[in-house]
Amino acid sequence: MSMATPVFAQEQNPVTIQVDLSKTKAPMKPIWAWFGYDEPNYTYMKDGKKLLSEISQLSKVPVYVRVHSLLVTGDGTAALKWGSTNAYTEDANGNPIYDWTIVDKIFDTFIERGMKPIAQIGFMPEALSSHPTPYRHYWKPGDNYNDIYTGWAYPPKDYNKWAELVYQWVKHSVAKYGQKEVESWYWELWNEPNIGYWKGTTEEYIKLYDYTADAVKRALPTAKIGGPEVTGPDWDKSATFLRTFLDHVTKGKNYVTGKTGSPIDFITYHAKGAPKLVNGHVQMNMGTQLRDIDKGFEIVASYPTLKKLPIIIGESDPEGCAACSEDLHPQNAYRNGTMYSSYTAASFARKYELAEARGVNLLGAVSWSFEFEDQAWFRGFRDLATNGVDKPVLNVFRMFGMMEGNRVEVTQNLAYDFKKVRAQSVREAADINAIASKGTNSAGVMVWNYHDDNVPAPDASVEISVKGLPAGKVALLHYRIDNENSNAYEVWKTMGSPKQPTAEQIVILEKAGQLQLLTSPEWITPKNGEAQIKMKLPRQGVSFLHFKW
């Protein structure tokens, strides 16, 4: 551990971060206002509704929500990695029976809160599956992950029946919610078709895409359709699938029309990091996730006709399995505390820079993290809340929700820029950095002290210089996520980690889970438009400076 001394010594010197509000970089697109989860039936359960309300309230713009299994056959019972709606069955003569009750219940829950669906067209109804049995899986943590890929993962035995199902769903949605509303949604086909989620070939996925896109556009010509939601494209097999798909939609022969190409309005793929346990502590790997993101951008940018299409990173997370709790996967212990929140701040800031460097149109990055109903408290799932109590990570999204207008310049003479994190992760000095925005009457500066290795370290001295503030008095609100602030997990531990907290304890935990001010709001008077803020920022801490005038 001889490395520790110079690193610590270096961090005792103040880190200076310079923000210039007068130097606009690009619009501060709300790429963070996108969430998703495997289990669609949690949507309308008690804690699901509560969390969706909180997510919708943290954002000025509509939040988009992506869930799996919207066409899966079953009774709507929720289980890990499972969901069903029974949207499609057949009578004894093979005639379709459509039942939108559960699908509507899911979408109603979003729309009542001003949210919008990324309407995922999948998976295969039992009556249409070319290999229907076994159909329902009973996976639980510790089981082989591949056990989840059952009869719902196969191509249809009749592509025309499948297309009619898609057509009827879009038609029904327009009738129920109105054309203008449905035009604002994103319709997509399937999830991760380059691995076990799709038991057909690449070509069969492409065929299904043509039938699906044609049906969506017949029902609503102005609807948006896209794909293919492959796993991280830094893996060569995933990149090959993505390129094969993009080759087809740009110049292939359409399976339905016989013409060249297919409708595509946006492009999707996934990006995940790779934590592991090193000498008894969690070590994250942000570089792995950023390389996935960047490879996808590079591939899309190589198609001149697609380069400006919106890109949605359909799952963008520190690792790959939300339902794999830390009790069986100790590397996932980052999820309850501040490591998840600081990673989220540092990684989202780099997504903007990666997109800018490749000249592509990043629209959204879906955090595949929601909640798991009726599970043990702080069990270490990748979720935003536990039993209705918010985790620190949700407070980073509350911070992002206050950032609007344009991204502005943050001087990059710091230990890391996006290229270095992409190449090496954060293994040397800490990544102490910021992202900043300026709106009409406000500015926001998010500052983090992140490191891949979750080991104790002294607090960092950070000095932030903010230029370009207006003359006169400016209100400054300083929010903080660390072990003492905006952190229900640490409060739960001080209670003795109760397995069943009392009603009084739950009230305290709910309050502790909210975003908290570090200091009282104050009115400051910038000198020549410049303010200096000094702070001690703990390792894995995140500060948000909100200026209002």
Coordinates of C-alpha atoms in Angstrom, one line a residue:
M1 CA 0.0 0.0 0.0
S2 CA 3.0 2.3 -0.5
M3 CA 0.9 4.1 -3.2
A4 CA -1.4 5.6 -0.5
T5 CA 1.0 8.2 0.9
P6 CA 1.7 10.3 -2.3
V7 CA -2.0 10.1 -3.3
F8 CA -3.1 11.4 0.1
A9 CA -0.4 14.0 0.1
Q10 CA -1.5 15.3 -3.2
E11 CA -5.1 15.5 -2.1
Q12 CA -4.3 17.8 0.8
N13 CA -3.6 20.6 -1.7
P14 CA -6.8 22.4 -2.6
V15 CA -8.3 21.3 -5.9
T16 CA -9.4 24.4 -7.8
I17 CA -12.3 24.2 -10.3
Q18 CA -13.0 27.1 -12.6
V19 CA -16.5 27.6 -14.0
D20 CA -17.3 30.3 -16.6
L21 CA -21.0 30.8 -17.0
S22 CA -20.4 33.1 -20.0
K23 CA -18.8 30.3 -22.1
T24 CA -21.6 28.1 -23.4
K25 CA -20.8 24.7 -24.7
A26 CA -24.1 23.1 -25.7
P27 CA -27.7 22.7 -24.5
M28 CA -27.9 20.9 -21.1
K29 CA -30.1 18.1 -22.5
P30 CA -31.9 16.2 -19.7
I31 CA -30.2 12.9 -20.7
W32 CA -30.6 11.7 -17.0
A33 CA -34.5 11.9 -17.1
W34 CA -34.8 8.3 -18.3
F35 CA -35.3 5.3 -16.1
G36 CA -36.2 1.6 -16.6
Y37 CA -36.6 -1.8 -15.0
D38 CA -37.3 -5.5 -15.7
E39 CA -40.5 -6.0 -13.7
P40 CA -43.4 -4.0 -15.3
N41 CA -45.9 -5.1 -12.7
Y42 CA -44.0 -3.2 -9.9
T43 CA -45.2 0.0 -11.7
Y44 CA -48.6 0.1 -10.1
M45 CA -47.7 -1.4 -6.7
K46 CA -47.4 0.7 -3.6
D47 CA -43.7 1.5 -3.6
G48 CA -43.6 1.6 -7.4
K49 CA -46.2 4.3 -7.5
K50 CA -44.6 6.3 -4.7
L51 CA -41.1 6.1 -6.4
L52 CA -42.6 7.1 -9.9
S53 CA -44.2 10.1 -8.2
E54 CA -40.8 11.2 -6.8
I55 CA -39.0 10.6 -10.0
S56 CA -41.6 12.6 -12.0
Q57 CA -41.3 15.5 -9.4
L58 CA -37.6 15.8 -9.6
S59 CA -37.7 16.8 -13.3
K60 CA -39.1 19.9 -15.1
V61 CA -39.3 17.9 -18.3
P62 CA -41.3 14.6 -18.8
V63 CA -39.4 11.6 -17.6
Y64 CA -39.3 8.6 -19.9
V65 CA -39.7 5.0 -18.5
R66 CA -38.7 1.8 -20.2
V67 CA -39.9 -1.6 -18.9
H68 CA -39.6 -5.2 -20.2
S69 CA -42.3 -7.9 -20.8
L70 CA -45.2 -5.7 -21.9
L71 CA -46.5 -8.5 -24.2
V72 CA -45.6 -11.5 -22.0
T73 CA -48.4 -14.0 -21.3
G74 CA -49.4 -14.4 -17.7
D75 CA -51.6 -13.2 -14.8
G76 CA -49.6 -10.0 -13.9
T77 CA -47.9 -11.5 -10.9
A78 CA -44.6 -9.7 -10.2
A79 CA -41.4 -11.6 -9.6
L80 CA -37.7 -10.9 -10.0
K81 CA -36.7 -10.6 -13.7
W82 CA -40.4 -11.4 -14.7
G83 CA -43.5 -9.6 -15.6
S84 CA -46.6 -10.2 -17.7
T85 CA -49.7 -8.5 -19.1
N86 CA -51.7 -11.2 -21.0
A87 CA -52.1 -8.7 -23.8
Y88 CA -52.4 -11.5 -26.4
T89 CA -54.0 -14.9 -26.2
E90 CA -55.9 -17.0 -28.8
D91 CA -59.2 -18.8 -28.8
A92 CA -59.6 -22.5 -29.6
N93 CA -59.7 -21.7 -33.3
G94 CA -56.4 -19.6 -33.2
N95 CA -58.2 -16.2 -33.4
P96 CA -56.5 -13.4 -31.5
I97 CA -57.8 -12.1 -28.2
Y98 CA -56.4 -8.7 -27.2
D99 CA -56.6 -7.6 -23.6
W100 CA -54.9 -4.2 -22.8
T101 CA -56.0 -4.0 -19.2
I102 CA -52.6 -4.5 -17.6
V103 CA -50.6 -2.7 -20.3
D104 CA -53.0 0.3 -19.8
K105 CA -52.6 0.1 -16.0
I106 CA -48.8 0.4 -16.5
F107 CA -49.0 3.3 -18.9
D108 CA -51.8 5.0 -17.0
T109 CA -49.4 5.1 -14.0
F110 CA -46.8 6.9 -16.0
I111 CA -49.1 9.3 -17.8
E112 CA -51.0 10.3 -14.7
R113 CA -47.6 11.6 -13.4
G114 CA -46.7 13.4 -16.6
M115 CA -44.2 10.6 -17.6
K116 CA -43.9 8.9 -21.0
P117 CA -43.2 5.4 -22.0
I118 CA -40.4 4.0 -24.1
A119 CA -42.9 1.4 -25.3
Q120 CA -40.9 -1.8 -25.6
I121 CA -42.5 -4.2 -28.1
G122 CA -41.8 -7.6 -26.5
F123 CA -41.6 -10.2 -25.5
M124 CA -43.3 -13.1 -27.4
P125 CA -46.8 -14.1 -26.2
E126 CA -47.1 -17.8 -25.5
A127 CA -49.7 -18.3 -28.2
L128 CA -47.3 -16.8 -30.9
S129 CA -44.0 -18.3 -29.7
S130 CA -42.4 -20.8 -32.0
H131 CA -41.0 -22.6 -28.9
P132 CA -43.5 -21.8 -26.2
T133 CA -42.6 -24.4 -23.5
P134 CA -41.3 -23.9 -20.9
Y135 CA -42.8 -20.4 -20.8
R136 CA -42.8 -19.0 -17.2
H137 CA -39.5 -19.0 -15.4
Y138 CA -39.0 -19.0 -11.6
W139 CA -35.5 -17.5 -11.4
K140 CA -34.2 -16.3 -8.1
P141 CA -30.9 -14.7 -7.0
G142 CA -28.2 -17.4 -7.0
D143 CA -29.7 -19.3 -9.9
N144 CA -28.1 -19.5 -13.3
Y145 CA -28.9 -16.2 -15.1
N146 CA -29.6 -18.1 -18.3
D147 CA -32.6 -19.8 -16.7
I148 CA -34.7 -16.7 -17.4
Y149 CA -34.6 -17.2 -21.2
T150 CA -37.7 -19.3 -21.8
G151 CA -40.6 -19.5 -24.4
W152 CA -41.0 -15.7 -24.5
A153 CA -37.6 -15.3 -26.1
Y154 CA -38.4 -17.0 -29.4
P155 CA -39.4 -15.7 -32.8
P156 CA -43.1 -15.8 -33.7
K157 CA -44.5 -18.8 -35.5
D158 CA -46.5 -16.2 -37.6
Y159 CA -45.0 -12.9 -38.5
N160 CA -48.3 -11.5 -39.8
K161 CA -50.1 -12.3 -36.5
W162 CA -47.3 -10.6 -34.6
A163 CA -47.6 -7.5 -36.9
E164 CA -51.3 -7.4 -36.3
L165 CA -50.7 -7.4 -32.6
V166 CA -48.3 -4.5 -32.8
Y167 CA -50.8 -2.6 -35.1
Q168 CA -53.6 -3.2 -32.7
W169 CA -51.5 -2.0 -29.7
V170 CA -50.5 1.3 -31.4
K171 CA -54.1 1.8 -32.6
H172 CA -55.5 1.2 -29.1
S173 CA -52.9 3.6 -27.6
V174 CA -53.9 6.4 -30.0
A175 CA -57.6 5.8 -29.2
K176 CA -57.0 5.8 -25.5
Y177 CA -54.3 8.5 -25.1
G178 CA -54.7 10.6 -28.2
Q179 CA -52.4 11.0 -31.3
K180 CA -50.4 13.9 -29.9
E181 CA -49.5 12.0 -26.7
V182 CA -48.5 8.8 -28.6
E183 CA -46.4 10.8 -31.0
S184 CA -44.2 11.8 -28.1
W185 CA -43.5 8.2 -27.1
Y186 CA -40.6 6.0 -28.3
W187 CA -41.6 2.5 -29.6
E188 CA -38.8 0.0 -29.7
L189 CA -38.4 -3.7 -30.5
W190 CA -37.1 -6.1 -27.9
N191 CA -34.2 -6.1 -25.5
E192 CA -30.6 -7.3 -26.0
P193 CA -31.4 -9.5 -29.0
N194 CA -27.7 -10.3 -29.4
I195 CA -27.8 -12.5 -26.3
G196 CA -30.3 -15.0 -24.8
Y197 CA -33.2 -12.5 -24.7
W198 CA -33.6 -13.4 -28.4
K199 CA -33.5 -17.1 -29.4
G200 CA -33.7 -16.3 -33.1
T201 CA -30.9 -15.3 -35.4
T202 CA -29.7 -11.8 -36.2
E203 CA -31.6 -12.0 -39.5
E204 CA -34.8 -13.1 -37.7
Y205 CA -34.6 -10.1 -35.5
I206 CA -34.2 -7.9 -38.5
K207 CA -37.2 -9.6 -40.1
L208 CA -39.2 -9.0 -36.9
Y209 CA -38.1 -5.4 -36.9
D210 CA -39.3 -4.8 -40.4
Y211 CA -42.7 -6.3 -39.6
T212 CA -42.9 -4.3 -36.3
A213 CA -41.8 -1.0 -37.8
D214 CA -44.3 -1.4 -40.7
A215 CA -47.1 -2.1 -38.3
V216 CA -46.3 0.8 -36.0
K217 CA -46.2 3.2 -39.0
R218 CA -49.4 1.8 -40.5
A219 CA -51.2 2.5 -37.2
L220 CA -49.6 5.9 -36.7
P221 CA -47.3 7.2 -39.5
T222 CA -45.9 9.9 -37.1
A223 CA -44.9 7.4 -34.4
K224 CA -41.2 7.0 -33.5
I225 CA -39.7 3.5 -33.9
G226 CA -36.2 2.3 -33.1
G227 CA -33.8 -0.3 -31.9
P228 CA -31.9 -2.6 -31.5
E229 CA -31.1 -2.3 -27.8
V230 CA -28.0 -4.6 -28.1
T231 CA -25.6 -5.1 -25.1
G232 CA -22.5 -3.0 -24.9
P233 CA -21.0 -2.5 -28.3
D234 CA -17.4 -2.5 -27.1
W235 CA -17.9 -6.3 -27.3
D236 CA -17.2 -7.3 -30.9
K237 CA -20.2 -9.6 -31.2
S238 CA -22.5 -6.9 -30.1
A239 CA -20.9 -4.4 -32.4
T240 CA -21.3 -6.8 -35.3
F241 CA -25.0 -7.2 -34.5
L242 CA -25.5 -3.4 -34.3
R243 CA -23.7 -2.8 -37.6
T244 CA -25.7 -5.6 -39.3
F245 CA -28.9 -4.0 -38.1
L246 CA -27.9 -0.5 -39.2
D247 CA -26.7 -1.8 -42.6
H248 CA -30.1 -3.4 -43.1
V249 CA -32.1 -0.3 -42.1
T250 CA -30.0 1.9 -44.4
K251 CA -29.6 -0.3 -47.5
G252 CA -31.1 -3.8 -47.0
K253 CA -34.2 -5.2 -48.6
N254 CA -37.3 -4.7 -46.4
Y255 CA -39.0 -8.0 -45.5
V256 CA -42.4 -6.4 -45.7
T257 CA -42.3 -3.9 -48.5
G258 CA -39.5 -5.3 -50.7
K259 CA -38.1 -1.8 -50.9
T260 CA -34.7 -0.6 -49.7
G261 CA -34.2 0.2 -46.0
S262 CA -36.5 0.3 -42.9
P263 CA -38.0 3.1 -40.9
I264 CA -35.8 4.1 -38.0
D265 CA -36.3 7.2 -35.8
F266 CA -33.7 6.6 -33.0
I267 CA -31.0 4.1 -32.2
T268 CA -30.5 2.2 -28.9
Y269 CA -27.8 0.1 -27.2
H270 CA -26.6 -0.6 -23.7
A271 CA -23.5 0.3 -21.6
K272 CA -22.4 -1.2 -18.3
G273 CA -19.5 -0.9 -16.0
A274 CA -17.8 -3.9 -14.2
P275 CA -17.2 -3.7 -10.5
K276 CA -15.3 -6.4 -8.7
L277 CA -14.0 -7.1 -5.2
V278 CA -10.3 -6.3 -4.7
N279 CA -8.6 -7.0 -1.3
G280 CA -12.0 -6.9 0.4
H281 CA -13.3 -3.6 -1.0
V282 CA -15.4 -2.8 -4.0
Q283 CA -13.6 -1.5 -7.1
M284 CA -15.7 0.1 -9.8
N285 CA -14.8 0.2 -13.5
M286 CA -16.3 3.3 -15.1
G287 CA -14.0 3.0 -18.1
T288 CA -15.7 -0.2 -19.2
Q289 CA -19.1 1.6 -19.3
L290 CA -17.7 4.7 -21.1
R291 CA -16.0 2.5 -23.7
D292 CA -19.3 0.9 -24.5
I293 CA -21.0 4.3 -24.8
D294 CA -18.2 5.6 -27.0
K295 CA -18.1 2.6 -29.3
G296 CA -21.8 2.9 -29.9
F297 CA -21.4 6.6 -30.7
E298 CA -18.5 5.7 -33.1
I299 CA -20.6 3.1 -34.9
V300 CA -23.6 5.4 -35.3
A301 CA -21.4 8.3 -36.5
S302 CA -20.0 6.0 -39.3
Y303 CA -23.4 6.0 -41.0
P304 CA -23.8 9.5 -42.7
T305 CA -27.6 9.1 -42.9
L306 CA -28.0 8.1 -39.2
K307 CA -25.4 10.2 -37.5
K308 CA -27.8 12.9 -36.4
L309 CA -30.6 10.5 -35.3
P310 CA -31.3 10.6 -31.5
I311 CA -29.4 7.9 -29.5
I312 CA -30.9 6.5 -26.4
I313 CA -28.6 4.4 -24.3
G314 CA -31.4 2.0 -23.2
E315 CA -29.6 0.8 -20.1
S316 CA -26.6 2.8 -18.8
D317 CA -25.3 1.5 -15.4
P318 CA -22.3 0.6 -13.2
E319 CA -22.9 -3.1 -14.0
G320 CA -25.4 -5.5 -15.5
C321 CA -27.8 -7.2 -13.1
A322 CA -30.2 -5.0 -11.0
A323 CA -31.8 -8.1 -9.4
C324 CA -28.5 -9.5 -8.2
S325 CA -28.3 -8.4 -4.6
E326 CA -25.1 -7.8 -2.7
D327 CA -25.7 -10.8 -0.4
L328 CA -24.8 -13.1 -3.3
H329 CA -22.7 -10.6 -5.3
P330 CA -20.5 -8.7 -2.9
Q331 CA -19.1 -6.5 -5.6
N332 CA -22.6 -4.9 -5.7
A333 CA -22.2 -3.4 -2.2
Y334 CA -21.7 0.0 -3.9
R335 CA -25.5 0.3 -4.4
N336 CA -26.8 1.4 -1.0
G337 CA -24.4 4.2 -0.2
T338 CA -22.6 7.2 -1.7
M339 CA -20.5 5.2 -4.2
Y340 CA -23.5 4.8 -6.5
S341 CA -24.3 8.5 -6.2
S342 CA -20.8 9.8 -6.9
Y343 CA -20.3 7.3 -9.8
T344 CA -23.6 8.5 -11.3
A345 CA -22.6 12.2 -11.1
A346 CA -19.1 11.5 -12.6
S347 CA -20.3 9.1 -15.4
F348 CA -23.3 11.2 -16.6
A349 CA -21.0 14.3 -16.9
R350 CA -18.8 12.2 -19.2
K351 CA -21.7 11.1 -21.4
Y352 CA -22.2 14.6 -22.6
E353 CA -18.5 15.0 -23.4
L354 CA -18.3 11.7 -25.3
A355 CA -21.3 12.6 -27.4
E356 CA -19.9 16.0 -28.2
A357 CA -16.5 14.5 -29.2
R358 CA -18.2 12.1 -31.6
G359 CA -20.6 14.7 -33.0
V360 CA -23.7 12.5 -32.3
N361 CA -27.1 13.3 -30.9
L362 CA -27.4 11.8 -27.4
L363 CA -31.0 12.1 -26.3
G364 CA -31.1 10.0 -23.2
A365 CA -29.3 7.5 -20.9
V366 CA -31.6 5.1 -19.1
S367 CA -30.7 4.3 -15.5
W368 CA -31.9 0.7 -15.2
S369 CA -32.8 1.0 -11.6
F370 CA -36.1 1.3 -9.9
E371 CA -37.3 -0.6 -6.8
F372 CA -38.1 -4.2 -5.7
E373 CA -41.3 -4.6 -3.9
D374 CA -41.4 -6.4 -0.5
Q375 CA -37.7 -7.1 -0.2
A376 CA -35.4 -6.8 2.8
W377 CA -34.3 -3.2 3.6
F378 CA -31.1 -2.1 1.9
R379 CA -30.5 -5.5 0.5
G380 CA -28.2 -4.2 -2.2
F381 CA -30.3 -4.4 -5.3
R382 CA -29.6 -1.8 -8.0
D383 CA -32.5 0.4 -7.0
L384 CA -33.3 4.0 -6.3
A385 CA -35.4 3.3 -3.2
T386 CA -35.9 0.5 -0.7
N387 CA -39.3 -0.1 0.8
G388 CA -40.3 3.4 -0.1
V389 CA -37.2 5.1 1.3
D390 CA -34.9 6.9 -1.2
K391 CA -31.3 5.9 -1.5
P392 CA -28.5 8.5 -2.0
V393 CA -28.3 7.9 -5.7
L394 CA -31.8 9.3 -6.3
N395 CA -30.6 12.6 -4.9
V396 CA -28.0 13.0 -7.7
F397 CA -31.0 12.9 -10.1
R398 CA -32.7 15.6 -8.0
M399 CA -29.6 17.7 -8.4
F400 CA -29.6 17.1 -12.2
G401 CA -33.2 18.1 -12.2
M402 CA -32.2 21.6 -11.1
M403 CA -29.8 22.0 -14.0
E404 CA -31.2 23.7 -17.1
G405 CA -30.3 26.0 -20.0
N406 CA -26.9 25.4 -21.4
R407 CA -23.8 23.4 -20.3
V408 CA -21.0 25.9 -19.7
E409 CA -17.2 25.6 -19.5
V410 CA -15.5 23.9 -16.6
T411 CA -11.7 24.3 -17.0
Q412 CA -10.2 20.8 -17.4
N413 CA -6.7 21.1 -15.8
L414 CA -7.9 18.5 -13.3
A415 CA -6.6 15.0 -12.7
Y416 CA -9.1 13.5 -15.2
D417 CA -10.8 14.4 -18.4
F418 CA -13.3 12.2 -20.2
K419 CA -10.6 10.6 -22.3
K420 CA -8.6 9.5 -19.4
V421 CA -11.6 8.0 -17.5
R422 CA -12.6 6.2 -20.7
A423 CA -9.1 4.7 -21.1
Q424 CA -8.2 4.0 -17.5
S425 CA -11.2 4.4 -15.1
V426 CA -10.3 6.2 -11.9
R427 CA -7.5 4.3 -10.3
E428 CA -4.9 7.0 -9.4
A429 CA -5.8 10.3 -7.8
A430 CA -9.5 10.9 -7.0
D431 CA -11.7 12.3 -9.8
I432 CA -12.6 15.7 -8.3
N433 CA -14.5 17.5 -11.1
A434 CA -17.6 19.3 -12.0
I435 CA -20.4 19.9 -14.6
A436 CA -22.1 23.2 -14.8
S437 CA -25.1 24.8 -16.4
K438 CA -26.7 28.2 -16.8
G439 CA -30.4 29.0 -17.3
T440 CA -32.2 32.3 -17.6
N441 CA -32.2 33.1 -13.9
S442 CA -30.1 30.4 -12.4
A443 CA -26.9 28.4 -12.6
G444 CA -25.9 25.0 -11.3
V445 CA -22.6 23.5 -10.5
M446 CA -22.4 19.8 -9.5
V447 CA -19.1 18.8 -7.9
W448 CA -18.0 15.3 -7.1
N449 CA -15.1 13.5 -5.3
Y450 CA -15.1 10.1 -7.0
H451 CA -12.8 7.1 -6.9
D452 CA -13.2 3.6 -8.3
D453 CA -11.8 2.1 -5.1
N454 CA -14.2 2.3 -2.1
V455 CA -11.6 2.8 0.6
P456 CA -11.4 5.6 3.3
A457 CA -9.6 8.8 2.3
P458 CA -9.3 12.3 3.8
D459 CA -11.8 14.9 2.7
A460 CA -10.7 17.0 -0.3
S461 CA -10.3 20.7 -0.1
V462 CA -12.1 22.1 -3.1
E463 CA -12.2 25.7 -4.3
I464 CA -14.7 26.6 -6.9
S465 CA -14.5 29.9 -8.9
V466 CA -17.7 30.8 -10.7
K467 CA -17.4 33.6 -13.3
G468 CA -20.2 35.2 -15.3
L469 CA -22.7 35.8 -12.4
P470 CA -24.9 38.8 -12.7
A471 CA -24.3 42.0 -10.7
G472 CA -26.0 42.4 -7.4
K473 CA -27.1 39.8 -4.9
V474 CA -27.3 36.2 -5.9
A475 CA -28.9 33.4 -3.8
L476 CA -26.7 30.4 -3.2
L477 CA -28.1 27.0 -2.1
H478 CA -25.5 24.3 -1.4
Y479 CA -26.9 20.7 -1.4
R480 CA -24.8 17.7 -0.4
I481 CA -24.8 13.9 -0.6
D482 CA -22.3 12.3 1.7
N483 CA -22.4 10.1 4.8
E484 CA -24.1 12.8 6.9
N485 CA -26.4 14.3 4.3
S486 CA -29.1 13.0 1.9
N487 CA -28.3 9.5 3.0
A488 CA -31.0 7.2 4.5
Y489 CA -28.6 4.2 4.4
E490 CA -26.2 5.6 7.0
V491 CA -29.2 6.6 9.2
W492 CA -30.6 3.1 8.9
K493 CA -27.2 1.7 10.0
T494 CA -27.1 4.0 13.1
M495 CA -30.5 2.6 14.0
G496 CA -28.8 -0.9 14.2
S497 CA -29.9 -1.9 10.6
P498 CA -33.4 -2.9 11.7
K499 CA -34.9 -5.7 9.5
Q500 CA -38.4 -4.2 10.2
P501 CA -38.1 -0.5 11.2
T502 CA -40.9 0.9 13.3
A503 CA -43.4 3.5 11.9
E504 CA -41.4 6.2 13.7
Q505 CA -38.1 5.0 12.2
I506 CA -39.6 4.9 8.7
V507 CA -40.6 8.6 9.0
I508 CA -37.0 9.4 10.0
L509 CA -35.6 7.3 7.1
E510 CA -37.9 8.9 4.6
K511 CA -36.8 12.3 5.6
A512 CA -33.1 11.2 5.5
G513 CA -33.6 10.0 2.0
Q514 CA -34.5 13.4 0.7
L515 CA -32.0 15.9 -0.8
Q516 CA -30.6 18.1 1.9
L517 CA -28.9 21.4 2.1
L518 CA -25.4 21.4 3.6
T519 CA -25.7 25.0 4.9
S520 CA -28.4 27.6 5.1
P521 CA -29.3 29.4 1.9
E522 CA -27.4 32.6 1.7
W523 CA -27.3 35.8 -0.4
I524 CA -23.9 36.4 -1.9
T525 CA -22.5 39.4 -3.7
P526 CA -20.2 38.3 -6.6
K527 CA -17.1 40.6 -7.2
N528 CA -17.0 41.5 -10.9
G529 CA -19.4 38.7 -11.6
E530 CA -17.2 36.1 -9.8
A531 CA -17.9 34.1 -6.6
Q532 CA -15.4 31.8 -4.8
I533 CA -16.8 28.9 -2.8
K534 CA -14.5 26.8 -0.6
M535 CA -15.6 23.4 0.8
K536 CA -14.4 20.1 2.2
L537 CA -15.8 17.4 0.0
P538 CA -15.6 13.8 1.4
R539 CA -14.6 10.9 -0.8
Q540 CA -17.7 9.7 -2.8
G541 CA -19.4 13.0 -1.9
V542 CA -21.4 15.2 -4.3
S543 CA -22.1 18.9 -3.8
F544 CA -24.6 20.9 -5.8
L545 CA -24.3 24.7 -5.9
H546 CA -27.5 26.3 -7.1
F547 CA -27.3 30.0 -7.9
K548 CA -30.5 32.0 -8.4
W549 CA -31.1 35.6 -9.3

